[in-house]
Short mmCIF file of C-alpha atoms and ligand atoms in Angstrom, two decimals:
data_model
loop_
_atom_site.label_atom_id
_atom_site.label_comp_id
_atom_site.label_asym_id
_atom_site.label_seq_id
_atom_site.Cartn_x
_atom_site.Cartn_y
_atom_site.Cartn_z
CA MET L 3 -1.39 -33.70 33.90
CA ALA L 4 -3.79 -36.32 33.54
CA LEU L 5 -7.41 -35.33 33.18
CA ASP L 6 -10.22 -36.63 35.92
CA SER L 7 -11.46 -39.97 34.41
CA VAL L 8 -14.88 -39.40 36.12
CA LEU L 9 -15.42 -36.27 35.01
CA TYR L 10 -14.72 -36.72 31.41
CA ASN L 11 -17.08 -39.78 31.20
CA GLU L 12 -19.59 -37.79 32.48
CA ILE L 13 -18.77 -34.95 29.93
CA ILE L 14 -18.92 -37.20 27.01
CA ALA L 15 -22.35 -38.73 28.49
CA ALA L 16 -23.75 -35.08 28.71
CA PHE L 17 -22.80 -34.63 24.80
CA THR L 18 -24.31 -38.48 23.87
CA VAL L 19 -27.74 -38.65 22.03
CA ASP L 20 -29.00 -42.63 22.20
CA THR L 21 -31.47 -43.66 19.98
CA GLU L 22 -34.14 -42.96 22.17
CA HIS L 23 -33.44 -39.46 22.44
CA LEU L 24 -32.76 -39.21 18.93
CA ARG L 25 -36.58 -40.81 18.24
CA GLU L 26 -38.05 -38.36 20.55
CA ALA L 27 -36.19 -35.44 19.08
CA ALA L 28 -37.28 -36.46 15.59
CA ALA L 29 -41.04 -37.13 17.17
CA ASN L 30 -41.06 -33.70 19.01
CA PHE L 31 -40.01 -31.79 15.69
CA ARG L 32 -42.59 -33.39 13.62
CA GLN L 33 -44.87 -32.39 16.25
CA ASP L 34 -43.57 -28.79 16.65
CA MET L 35 -44.13 -28.51 12.61
CA ARG L 36 -47.71 -29.29 12.77
CA LEU L 37 -48.08 -26.91 15.97
CA GLY L 38 -46.48 -24.36 13.72
CA LEU L 39 -48.69 -24.87 10.92
CA ALA L 40 -51.76 -24.50 12.68
CA GLY L 41 -50.40 -21.25 13.98
CA SER L 42 -49.86 -22.52 17.78
CA PRO L 43 -47.89 -20.37 20.05
CA ASP L 44 -46.74 -23.94 21.70
CA SER L 45 -44.53 -24.45 18.74
CA SER L 46 -40.57 -23.47 19.11
CA LEU L 47 -40.69 -23.30 14.95
CA ARG L 48 -41.55 -20.07 13.52
CA MET L 49 -42.65 -22.24 10.20
CA LEU L 50 -42.21 -18.95 7.86
CA PRO L 51 -44.28 -18.99 4.69
CA SER L 52 -41.85 -18.44 1.51
CA TYR L 53 -44.80 -17.59 -1.03
CA LEU L 54 -42.79 -19.78 -3.57
CA GLY L 55 -43.22 -23.39 -4.68
CA LEU L 56 -40.62 -25.40 -6.44
CA PRO L 57 -38.98 -24.24 -10.06
CA THR L 58 -39.75 -26.12 -13.13
CA GLY L 59 -36.13 -26.22 -14.22
CA GLU L 60 -36.96 -24.28 -17.37
CA GLU L 61 -36.30 -20.56 -15.64
CA ARG L 62 -34.04 -18.75 -18.09
CA GLY L 63 -32.58 -15.06 -18.30
CA SER L 64 -29.76 -13.10 -16.18
CA TYR L 65 -30.31 -12.44 -12.76
CA LEU L 66 -28.20 -10.73 -9.89
CA ALA L 67 -27.86 -12.59 -6.62
CA LEU L 68 -26.99 -10.91 -3.34
CA ASP L 69 -26.07 -13.74 -0.85
CA PHE L 70 -26.28 -12.29 2.87
CA GLY L 71 -25.98 -14.33 5.89
CA GLY L 72 -22.74 -15.83 7.04
CA THR L 73 -19.44 -14.38 7.43
CA ASN L 74 -19.00 -13.63 3.73
CA VAL L 75 -21.57 -11.69 1.79
CA ARG L 76 -21.48 -12.66 -2.08
CA VAL L 77 -22.83 -10.70 -5.11
CA LEU L 78 -23.21 -13.00 -8.11
CA LEU L 79 -24.58 -12.65 -11.61
CA TYR L 80 -25.99 -15.91 -13.37
CA ARG L 81 -27.32 -16.87 -16.59
CA LEU L 82 -30.01 -19.47 -16.28
CA GLU L 83 -30.65 -21.35 -19.27
CA GLY L 84 -33.06 -23.72 -18.37
CA ASN L 85 -33.16 -27.53 -18.33
CA GLY L 86 -31.62 -27.09 -15.44
CA THR L 87 -28.64 -25.58 -16.42
CA TYR L 88 -26.59 -22.07 -15.78
CA LYS L 89 -23.94 -20.04 -15.89
CA MET L 90 -22.00 -17.85 -13.41
CA LEU L 91 -21.07 -14.77 -15.38
CA SER L 92 -19.77 -12.45 -12.31
CA HIS L 93 -18.93 -13.03 -8.45
CA VAL L 94 -17.57 -11.01 -6.03
CA ALA L 95 -17.22 -11.43 -2.28
CA LYS L 96 -16.10 -9.86 0.77
CA PRO L 97 -16.08 -10.60 4.66
CA LEU L 98 -18.55 -8.65 6.67
CA LYS L 99 -15.79 -8.17 9.15
CA VAL L 100 -11.99 -7.67 8.90
CA ASP L 101 -10.28 -7.29 12.59
CA GLY L 102 -9.14 -3.91 12.97
CA VAL L 103 -10.34 -2.69 9.64
CA TYR L 104 -14.41 -2.76 9.54
CA ASP L 105 -17.05 -4.54 11.41
CA PHE L 106 -20.60 -4.53 9.72
CA VAL L 107 -21.84 -7.47 12.27
CA GLY L 108 -21.50 -5.75 15.59
CA ALA L 109 -23.72 -3.35 17.38
CA ASP L 110 -21.64 -0.77 16.71
CA ALA L 111 -22.62 -1.02 12.69
CA THR L 112 -25.52 0.96 11.76
CA GLY L 113 -28.02 -0.91 9.31
CA GLU L 114 -27.49 1.87 6.61
CA GLU L 115 -23.80 1.01 7.06
CA MET L 116 -24.24 -2.46 6.36
CA PHE L 117 -26.61 -1.96 3.33
CA ASP L 118 -24.37 0.57 1.95
CA PHE L 119 -21.75 -1.98 2.09
CA LEU L 120 -23.88 -4.60 0.34
CA ALA L 121 -24.57 -1.96 -2.54
CA GLY L 122 -20.97 -1.28 -3.29
CA LEU L 123 -20.71 -5.17 -3.48
CA VAL L 124 -23.38 -4.98 -6.17
CA ASP L 125 -21.85 -2.08 -7.86
CA GLU L 126 -18.75 -4.28 -8.33
CA ALA L 127 -20.56 -7.28 -9.74
CA VAL L 128 -22.02 -5.27 -12.55
CA ALA L 129 -18.78 -3.36 -12.97
CA GLY L 130 -20.08 0.14 -12.51
CA ASP L 131 -22.89 -0.36 -14.98
CA HIS L 132 -25.41 2.15 -14.01
CA GLU L 133 -27.60 1.84 -17.13
CA THR L 134 -28.54 -1.81 -17.88
CA PRO L 135 -31.67 -2.89 -15.83
CA TYR L 136 -31.08 -5.76 -13.79
CA LEU L 137 -33.32 -7.73 -11.30
CA LEU L 138 -32.09 -9.30 -8.09
CA GLY L 139 -32.81 -11.86 -5.89
CA HIS L 140 -32.03 -11.51 -2.21
CA THR L 141 -30.96 -14.34 -0.03
CA PHE L 142 -31.27 -12.79 3.43
CA SER L 143 -30.44 -15.68 6.12
CA PHE L 144 -32.03 -14.50 8.97
CA PRO L 145 -35.66 -15.28 10.52
CA SER L 146 -37.88 -12.83 8.48
CA ARG L 147 -41.73 -12.79 8.28
CA GLN L 148 -42.93 -12.31 4.83
CA THR L 149 -46.33 -11.37 3.43
CA ASN L 150 -45.09 -11.45 -0.15
CA ILE L 151 -41.75 -12.82 -2.15
CA ASN L 152 -40.41 -9.27 -2.05
CA ASP L 153 -41.59 -8.17 1.33
CA ALA L 154 -39.60 -9.69 4.42
CA ARG L 155 -39.09 -8.23 7.76
CA LEU L 156 -36.41 -9.11 9.87
CA ILE L 157 -37.87 -10.57 12.96
CA ILE L 158 -34.49 -10.92 15.11
CA TRP L 159 -30.80 -11.27 14.31
CA THR L 160 -29.03 -14.61 14.87
CA LYS L 161 -25.64 -16.15 14.37
CA GLU L 162 -24.40 -13.30 16.91
CA PHE L 163 -25.22 -10.66 14.18
CA ALA L 164 -26.22 -7.40 16.16
CA ALA L 165 -25.95 -4.09 13.69
CA ARG L 166 -28.38 -1.51 14.75
CA GLY L 167 -31.72 -0.58 13.38
CA VAL L 168 -32.47 -3.55 10.87
CA GLU L 169 -34.74 -5.98 13.08
CA GLY L 170 -38.05 -4.71 12.55
CA GLU L 171 -37.42 -3.39 9.26
CA VAL L 172 -38.43 -4.55 5.66
CA VAL L 173 -34.91 -5.54 4.30
CA ASN L 174 -35.37 -4.93 1.00
CA ASP L 175 -36.37 -1.47 1.50
CA LEU L 176 -33.20 -0.71 2.89
CA LEU L 177 -31.24 -2.49 0.04
CA ARG L 178 -33.62 -0.39 -2.27
CA ALA L 179 -32.52 2.89 -0.68
CA ALA L 180 -28.90 1.97 -0.40
CA LEU L 181 -28.99 1.06 -4.23
CA VAL L 182 -30.07 4.28 -4.97
CA ARG L 183 -27.45 6.00 -2.79
CA GLN L 184 -25.08 3.95 -4.82
CA GLY L 185 -26.34 5.32 -8.16
CA LEU L 186 -27.88 1.81 -8.95
CA SER L 187 -31.20 2.67 -9.86
CA ASN L 188 -31.08 0.19 -12.49
CA VAL L 189 -30.96 -2.76 -10.01
CA THR L 190 -34.34 -3.84 -8.77
CA PRO L 191 -34.65 -6.18 -5.84
CA ASN L 192 -37.58 -8.28 -6.51
CA SER L 193 -37.27 -11.30 -3.98
CA VAL L 194 -36.26 -12.18 -0.79
CA ILE L 195 -35.50 -15.70 0.23
CA ASN L 196 -33.91 -17.53 2.71
CA ASP L 197 -30.64 -19.33 2.20
CA THR L 198 -32.41 -22.59 2.94
CA VAL L 199 -35.09 -21.85 0.50
CA ALA L 200 -32.44 -20.60 -1.86
CA VAL L 201 -30.42 -24.33 -1.36
CA LEU L 202 -33.77 -26.22 -1.92
CA LEU L 203 -34.54 -24.10 -5.27
CA SER L 204 -30.90 -24.62 -6.60
CA ALA L 205 -31.23 -28.40 -5.85
CA ALA L 206 -34.76 -28.73 -7.24
CA TYR L 207 -33.83 -26.64 -10.51
CA ILE L 208 -30.92 -29.00 -11.13
CA ASN L 209 -32.18 -32.36 -9.93
CA GLY L 210 -35.71 -32.88 -9.10
CA ASP L 211 -36.83 -35.40 -6.34
CA THR L 212 -35.84 -33.00 -3.65
CA LYS L 213 -38.21 -31.47 -1.22
CA ILE L 214 -35.98 -30.53 1.65
CA GLY L 215 -33.11 -27.99 1.90
CA ALA L 216 -30.54 -27.17 4.88
CA ILE L 217 -28.01 -25.12 5.79
CA TYR L 218 -25.52 -26.62 8.18
CA ALA L 219 -22.51 -23.96 8.24
CA THR L 220 -22.28 -20.98 10.64
CA GLY L 221 -25.79 -21.24 11.44
CA HIS L 222 -28.24 -23.98 10.67
CA ASN L 223 -31.80 -24.31 9.17
CA THR L 224 -34.10 -26.09 7.22
CA CYS L 225 -37.15 -25.66 4.83
CA TYR L 226 -39.11 -28.02 2.91
CA LEU L 227 -42.27 -28.38 0.46
CA GLU L 228 -45.02 -28.11 2.62
CA PRO L 229 -47.61 -30.49 0.65
CA HIS L 230 -50.55 -30.76 3.15
CA THR L 231 -52.04 -28.02 5.26
CA GLY L 232 -52.19 -24.48 6.94
CA MET L 233 -50.74 -21.74 5.65
CA ALA L 234 -49.22 -23.36 2.84
CA GLU L 235 -51.82 -23.44 0.08
CA PRO L 236 -50.85 -24.15 -2.74
CA PRO L 237 -47.70 -26.08 -1.80
CA MET L 238 -45.30 -23.84 -0.82
CA ILE L 239 -41.66 -23.89 0.70
CA ILE L 240 -41.73 -23.18 4.53
CA ASN L 241 -38.54 -21.72 6.30
CA MET L 242 -38.86 -23.62 9.61
CA GLU L 243 -36.20 -21.93 11.26
CA SER L 244 -35.21 -25.12 12.75
CA GLY L 245 -32.54 -23.47 14.91
CA GLY L 246 -35.29 -22.21 16.91
CA PHE L 247 -36.33 -25.71 18.07
CA GLN L 248 -36.66 -25.93 21.89
CA LYS L 249 -37.81 -29.40 22.68
CA ILE L 250 -34.26 -31.22 23.08
CA SER L 251 -32.34 -31.10 26.29
CA PRO L 252 -29.59 -28.92 26.80
CA ASN L 253 -26.56 -29.95 28.93
CA ARG L 254 -24.82 -27.67 31.21
CA PHE L 255 -22.27 -26.32 28.45
CA ASP L 256 -25.37 -25.39 26.34
CA VAL L 257 -27.15 -23.49 28.92
CA ALA L 258 -23.57 -21.62 29.76
CA LEU L 259 -22.99 -20.80 26.20
CA ASP L 260 -26.90 -19.31 25.70
CA ALA L 261 -26.20 -17.55 28.74
CA ALA L 262 -23.28 -15.61 27.24
CA SER L 263 -24.64 -15.23 23.67
CA GLU L 264 -26.30 -12.32 22.11
CA LYS L 265 -29.98 -13.66 22.09
CA LYS L 266 -30.37 -15.64 25.04
CA GLY L 267 -32.97 -17.88 24.83
CA GLU L 268 -33.07 -17.99 21.44
CA GLN L 269 -31.64 -20.53 18.81
CA ARG L 270 -31.44 -23.19 21.28
CA LEU L 271 -30.84 -25.97 18.44
CA GLU L 272 -28.53 -24.01 16.77
CA LYS L 273 -26.41 -23.24 19.60
CA MET L 274 -25.95 -27.05 20.16
CA VAL L 275 -25.21 -28.06 16.39
CA ALA L 276 -24.21 -25.07 14.26
CA GLY L 277 -20.46 -24.18 13.28
CA ARG L 278 -20.68 -20.89 14.93
CA TYR L 279 -20.67 -22.64 18.35
CA LEU L 280 -19.17 -26.04 18.26
CA GLY L 281 -15.80 -24.72 19.11
CA GLU L 282 -17.25 -22.88 22.11
CA LEU L 283 -19.19 -25.85 23.49
CA PHE L 284 -15.73 -27.25 23.13
CA GLY L 285 -13.81 -24.50 24.76
CA LEU L 286 -16.40 -24.75 27.62
CA ALA L 287 -16.12 -28.48 28.11
CA MET L 288 -12.44 -28.32 27.93
CA ALA L 289 -12.12 -25.79 30.67
CA GLU L 290 -14.30 -27.67 33.13
CA LEU L 291 -11.62 -30.59 32.14
CA LEU L 292 -8.68 -28.55 32.82
CA GLY L 293 -10.35 -27.77 36.41
CA GLU L 294 -11.08 -24.37 35.48
CA LYS L 295 -14.88 -24.29 35.38
CA GLY L 296 -16.60 -21.20 34.49
CA HIS L 297 -13.82 -20.25 32.23
CA THR L 298 -13.51 -20.64 28.48
CA TYR L 299 -11.29 -21.00 25.59
CA HIS L 300 -11.60 -19.84 22.05
CA PHE L 301 -11.97 -22.79 19.65
CA THR L 302 -13.64 -22.88 16.44
CA SER L 303 -15.34 -25.48 14.42
CA VAL L 304 -12.52 -25.48 12.16
CA ASP L 305 -10.15 -26.56 15.09
CA LEU L 306 -12.41 -29.44 15.92
CA SER L 307 -12.52 -30.37 12.16
CA ARG L 308 -8.69 -30.43 12.19
CA MET L 309 -8.67 -32.71 15.23
CA LEU L 310 -11.03 -35.45 13.91
CA ALA L 311 -9.51 -35.48 10.31
CA ASP L 312 -6.08 -36.76 12.09
CA VAL L 313 -7.08 -40.33 12.68
CA GLY L 314 -3.47 -41.21 14.10
CA GLU L 315 -2.97 -43.04 17.36
CA ASP L 316 -1.39 -40.53 19.44
CA ALA L 317 -4.13 -37.72 18.16
CA GLN L 318 -1.25 -35.42 18.01
CA LEU L 319 -3.25 -32.39 16.29
CA ALA L 320 -5.70 -32.39 19.01
CA ALA L 321 -2.47 -32.10 21.23
CA THR L 322 -1.13 -29.24 19.11
CA ILE L 323 -4.40 -27.54 18.67
CA VAL L 324 -5.23 -27.29 22.72
CA GLU L 325 -1.79 -26.47 23.57
CA ALA L 326 -1.98 -23.20 21.03
CA VAL L 327 -4.99 -22.25 22.29
CA THR L 328 -4.62 -23.17 26.28
CA GLY L 329 -0.87 -23.34 26.75
CA LYS L 330 -1.41 -26.83 28.25
CA ILE L 331 0.42 -29.97 27.06
CA LEU L 332 -1.37 -32.96 27.10
CA PRO L 333 0.17 -36.66 27.37
CA VAL L 334 -0.97 -38.96 24.80
CA GLU L 335 -3.70 -40.85 26.49
CA ASP L 336 -5.23 -37.14 27.01
CA ALA L 337 -4.91 -36.05 23.51
CA VAL L 338 -6.93 -38.87 22.73
CA ARG L 339 -9.46 -38.29 24.93
CA ILE L 340 -9.86 -34.51 24.04
CA ARG L 341 -9.98 -35.70 20.21
CA GLU L 342 -13.04 -38.19 21.23
CA LEU L 343 -14.92 -35.03 23.02
CA ALA L 344 -14.42 -33.34 19.63
CA ARG L 345 -16.05 -36.23 18.17
CA ALA L 346 -18.70 -36.32 20.88
CA ILE L 347 -19.56 -32.79 20.25
CA VAL L 348 -19.77 -33.01 16.82
CA VAL L 349 -21.64 -36.42 16.67
CA ARG L 350 -24.09 -34.95 18.35
CA SER L 351 -24.67 -32.13 16.14
CA ILE L 352 -24.90 -34.42 13.19
CA ARG L 353 -27.45 -36.71 15.02
CA LEU L 354 -29.82 -33.83 16.09
CA ILE L 355 -29.88 -32.67 12.74
CA ALA L 356 -30.42 -35.93 11.35
CA ALA L 357 -33.60 -36.33 13.70
CA THR L 358 -35.00 -33.09 12.67
CA PHE L 359 -34.53 -34.39 8.71
CA VAL L 360 -36.61 -37.48 9.82
CA GLY L 361 -39.24 -35.38 11.58
CA THR L 362 -39.59 -33.42 8.38
CA LEU L 363 -39.91 -36.49 6.39
CA TRP L 364 -42.47 -37.84 8.25
CA GLN L 365 -44.24 -34.89 7.87
CA ILE L 366 -44.06 -34.64 4.07
CA THR L 367 -44.91 -38.60 3.76
CA GLY L 368 -48.00 -38.20 5.91
CA ALA L 369 -49.70 -41.66 6.10
CA GLY L 370 -47.78 -42.72 3.01
CA GLU L 371 -44.59 -44.44 2.41
CA ILE L 372 -41.68 -42.39 2.19
CA CYS L 373 -40.42 -41.75 -1.28
CA PRO L 374 -36.82 -41.74 -2.72
CA GLN L 375 -35.45 -38.35 -2.61
CA HIS L 376 -32.38 -36.41 -1.88
CA ILE L 377 -32.31 -33.60 0.93
CA ALA L 378 -30.00 -30.90 -0.28
CA VAL L 379 -27.65 -29.27 2.30
CA ASP L 380 -25.51 -26.54 1.97
CA GLY L 381 -22.30 -25.26 3.98
CA SER L 382 -18.93 -25.41 5.40
CA VAL L 383 -19.61 -27.84 8.21
CA TYR L 384 -21.52 -30.27 5.86
CA GLU L 385 -19.13 -30.02 3.29
CA LYS L 386 -15.99 -30.08 5.70
CA MET L 387 -16.56 -31.48 8.67
CA PRO L 388 -15.34 -35.37 8.95
CA LEU L 389 -18.23 -37.82 10.18
CA VAL L 390 -21.02 -36.07 8.78
CA GLN L 391 -21.88 -38.69 6.24
CA GLU L 392 -21.33 -41.71 8.07
CA GLU L 393 -23.36 -40.55 11.02
CA MET L 394 -26.22 -38.91 9.36
CA ARG L 395 -26.44 -42.16 7.83
CA ARG L 396 -26.49 -44.59 10.89
CA ALA L 397 -28.85 -41.92 12.57
CA PHE L 398 -31.24 -42.41 9.45
CA SER L 399 -30.88 -46.17 9.93
CA GLU L 400 -31.86 -45.92 13.48
CA LEU L 401 -35.02 -43.84 12.94
CA LEU L 402 -36.13 -44.97 9.25
CA GLY L 403 -34.88 -48.67 9.34
CA GLU L 404 -35.00 -49.70 5.68
CA ASP L 405 -36.62 -46.91 4.55
CA ALA L 406 -33.40 -44.99 4.95
CA ALA L 407 -32.07 -46.48 1.89
CA LYS L 408 -34.49 -44.39 -0.24
CA VAL L 409 -32.84 -40.90 1.68
CA ASP L 410 -29.47 -39.43 1.12
CA THR L 411 -28.22 -35.97 1.76
CA MET L 412 -26.42 -34.21 -1.15
CA LEU L 413 -24.40 -31.28 -1.47
CA ALA L 414 -25.69 -27.99 -2.66
CA CYS L 415 -22.93 -26.42 -3.13
CA GLY L 416 -23.11 -22.55 -3.93
CA GLY L 417 -26.85 -22.93 -3.58
CA SER L 418 -27.64 -20.26 -1.88
CA GLY L 419 -26.53 -17.70 -4.39
CA LEU L 420 -27.75 -19.88 -7.45
CA GLY L 421 -31.38 -20.15 -5.70
CA ALA L 422 -31.51 -16.40 -5.22
CA ALA L 423 -31.28 -15.79 -9.33
CA ILE L 424 -33.99 -18.69 -9.63
CA ALA L 425 -35.95 -16.97 -7.27
CA ALA L 426 -35.69 -13.41 -9.10
CA ALA L 427 -36.71 -15.58 -12.33
CA MET L 428 -39.66 -17.10 -10.75
CA THR L 429 -41.00 -14.22 -9.47
CA GLU L 430 -40.68 -12.18 -12.96
CA ARG L 431 -42.29 -14.97 -14.36
CA GLY L 432 -45.39 -14.47 -11.73
C1 BGC O 522 -31.02 -18.32 10.54
C2 BGC O 522 -31.85 -18.87 9.47
C3 BGC O 522 -30.43 -19.57 8.30
C4 BGC O 522 -29.58 -20.13 9.06
C5 BGC O 522 -28.58 -20.75 8.25
C6 BGC O 522 -29.83 -19.02 11.35
O1 BGC O 522 -29.16 -18.46 12.20
O2 BGC O 522 -31.55 -17.91 11.73
O3 BGC O 522 -32.69 -18.18 9.12
O4 BGC O 522 -31.18 -20.05 7.34
O5 BGC O 522 -28.70 -19.34 10.32
O6 BGC O 522 -27.76 -19.61 7.75
#
């Protein structure tokens, strides 16, 4: 079988973002930030206040952190020691779904069951201690409307989560009730933050010079310290819910993916860039290339990562992975093209995210000059996907010219747990 060259080239073009479109995306993003801050319904960014500024680095004490929002839930006990230092005292983690055993992600689960599962993990993290008082910071990584640091109401599930009875609810009320059912009245949740906010807090605690935090993993989102206007007074971290950004042009695969998703019409950027979806986009394009338009194959972002890590001339791993998933044997020249398709999908993802980072830098900078700074990013795609560093840098150079040298992205590994502990400390201090 040989792939149709015309179709192949057209599909690669559909996943290509040239410099002009990159600039347009960055400008539109900044415009949506401003509209969102002003409360305009024309913004596709939710711009949710976090009720937190940046930490000083001097926060101290032991705090529990519940990190909930991806495929794994983690509960950690941290001791913050000030001066940007900390120790992790205990750590438990479990997946939210084990095929054929349990599933707290799908629509068959109830919120109560899900939060009971979380409370069980907290119990493990404190080794069954039902006496010692603990404050708990909760990283809850879904769009939530807050009225203060401890009161966050889930607006809508994302990342294909669907457990019933959580949307519209105050998540720490559900958590508190589950902790009580578990006999853990000694554990008091005192703060809820988004995972991007947690990443920013952890990076700022350790490093300074960081005003933007992002997740590039199963899902995608960015927050930043808004210095100027609107609801963020005094300067406050805003969770943009940038995965909801809409002012970019979807191609036919994006449209098909959205139509088959849990929340149609929502999270349009996220569905073009996040790890949960990259393999699916590849599967849709692959099916079309194999003459099976309308069908799809289930690839994962890890498959794409493995294909790209193989830089051999004959793209053997791409052929092996495609054969395992589709049963089709590719000749060498097609395997090379398929690896190019994976590359195009991944590079588009990196470039679109880079554009949103630049839009955010423009907003932070206002009329002044870009200050030297880091953008803190956590997440498996950022950490493990080939090409991320170089393509991010290339996109920054295209948009920022010489100023690109002032900005870099930095891995904030484990930031979403540490940040929750820092939030609990900042809240206690008041
Ligand atoms: C959620 C965000 C979260 C991001 C990364 C998105 O689906 O809406 O709140 O920050 O995933 O976990």
